[in-house]
Amino acid sequence: GSRDNLCEVVTGQCLCQSYIDGRACDKCERGMYNFPDCRQCVCNGHAETCEDSTGKCVDCQDFTTGQRCDLCIDGE
């Protein structure tokens, strides 16, 4: 996920490609999943993040649930 093989000498931070993060450019940016082909989480505005490998939304808010925070919680 790095742009080249040159990393910052002191911190070890590599220069990452778009949508990629981490000191060694080894994960997707927050709100993205599916490294190295990072894609935006689809949580319908009810969660900020999703699982890195599956895209399942984490901590759905506003009384929602489901893979994409697209279902109402029963009784709400």
Short mmCIF file of C-alpha atoms in Angstrom, two decimals:
data_model
loop_
_atom_site.label_atom_id
_atom_site.label_comp_id
_atom_site.label_asym_id
_atom_site.label_seq_id
_atom_site.Cartn_x
_atom_site.Cartn_y
_atom_site.Cartn_z
CA GLY A 1 0.00 0.00 0.00
CA SER A 2 2.97 2.35 0.02
CA ARG A 3 3.81 4.63 -2.91
CA ASP A 4 7.47 3.58 -2.89
CA ASN A 5 10.08 1.80 -0.75
CA LEU A 6 11.26 4.97 0.99
CA CYS A 7 9.94 5.53 4.50
CA GLU A 8 10.65 8.29 7.05
CA VAL A 9 13.91 7.37 8.81
CA VAL A 10 12.95 8.29 12.39
CA THR A 11 9.27 7.25 12.56
CA GLY A 12 9.23 4.56 9.88
CA GLN A 13 6.10 6.14 8.35
CA CYS A 14 5.75 5.25 4.68
CA LEU A 15 4.00 7.46 2.12
CA CYS A 16 0.70 5.66 1.51
CA GLN A 17 -1.45 5.42 -1.60
CA SER A 18 -4.94 6.94 -1.58
CA TYR A 19 -7.36 5.51 1.01
CA ILE A 20 -4.57 3.51 2.71
CA ASP A 21 -3.25 4.17 6.22
CA GLY A 22 -0.92 2.81 8.87
CA ARG A 23 2.78 3.27 9.50
CA ALA A 24 3.57 0.53 7.00
CA CYS A 25 0.58 1.38 4.74
CA ASP A 26 -1.02 -1.91 5.68
CA LYS A 27 -4.67 -1.03 6.32
CA CYS A 28 -7.51 1.08 4.97
CA GLU A 29 -8.23 4.59 6.28
CA ARG A 30 -10.98 4.95 8.92
CA GLY A 31 -14.39 4.55 7.30
CA MET A 32 -13.00 2.21 4.63
CA TYR A 33 -12.58 -1.59 4.33
CA ASN A 34 -11.26 -4.37 2.04
CA PHE A 35 -7.48 -3.68 2.09
CA PRO A 36 -5.71 -3.26 -0.32
CA ASP A 37 -8.72 -2.41 -2.55
CA CYS A 38 -10.18 -0.02 0.03
CA ARG A 39 -13.87 0.79 -0.30
CA GLN A 40 -16.07 3.18 1.65
CA CYS A 41 -18.14 1.69 4.50
CA VAL A 42 -21.87 1.76 3.69
CA CYS A 43 -23.57 2.48 7.00
CA ASN A 44 -26.33 4.85 5.89
CA GLY A 45 -25.08 7.61 8.19
CA HIS A 46 -25.64 5.52 11.34
CA ALA A 47 -22.04 4.36 12.04
CA GLU A 48 -18.57 5.82 11.47
CA THR A 49 -16.65 2.59 10.87
CA CYS A 50 -17.00 -0.94 9.63
CA GLU A 51 -15.04 -4.18 10.03
CA ASP A 52 -11.84 -4.17 7.99
CA SER A 53 -12.43 -7.45 6.18
CA THR A 54 -16.23 -7.71 5.82
CA GLY A 55 -17.49 -4.12 5.68
CA LYS A 56 -20.04 -4.89 8.44
CA CYS A 57 -20.87 -1.65 10.24
CA VAL A 58 -19.65 -1.31 13.83
CA ASP A 59 -21.79 0.25 16.59
CA CYS A 60 -24.90 1.23 14.63
CA GLN A 61 -26.62 4.27 16.18
CA ASP A 62 -30.09 5.81 16.03
CA PHE A 63 -31.90 2.54 16.85
CA THR A 64 -30.56 0.79 13.75
CA THR A 65 -28.92 -2.60 13.24
CA GLY A 66 -27.81 -4.90 10.43
CA GLN A 67 -24.81 -5.30 8.14
CA ARG A 68 -25.25 -1.73 6.89
CA CYS A 69 -27.22 -0.18 9.78
CA ASP A 70 -30.24 -0.35 7.49
CA LEU A 71 -32.72 -2.11 9.76
CA CYS A 72 -34.72 -0.76 12.71
CA ILE A 73 -34.17 -2.34 16.10
CA ASP A 74 -37.31 -4.27 17.11
CA GLY A 75 -39.68 -2.19 19.23
CA GLU A 76 -38.16 1.14 18.28
#
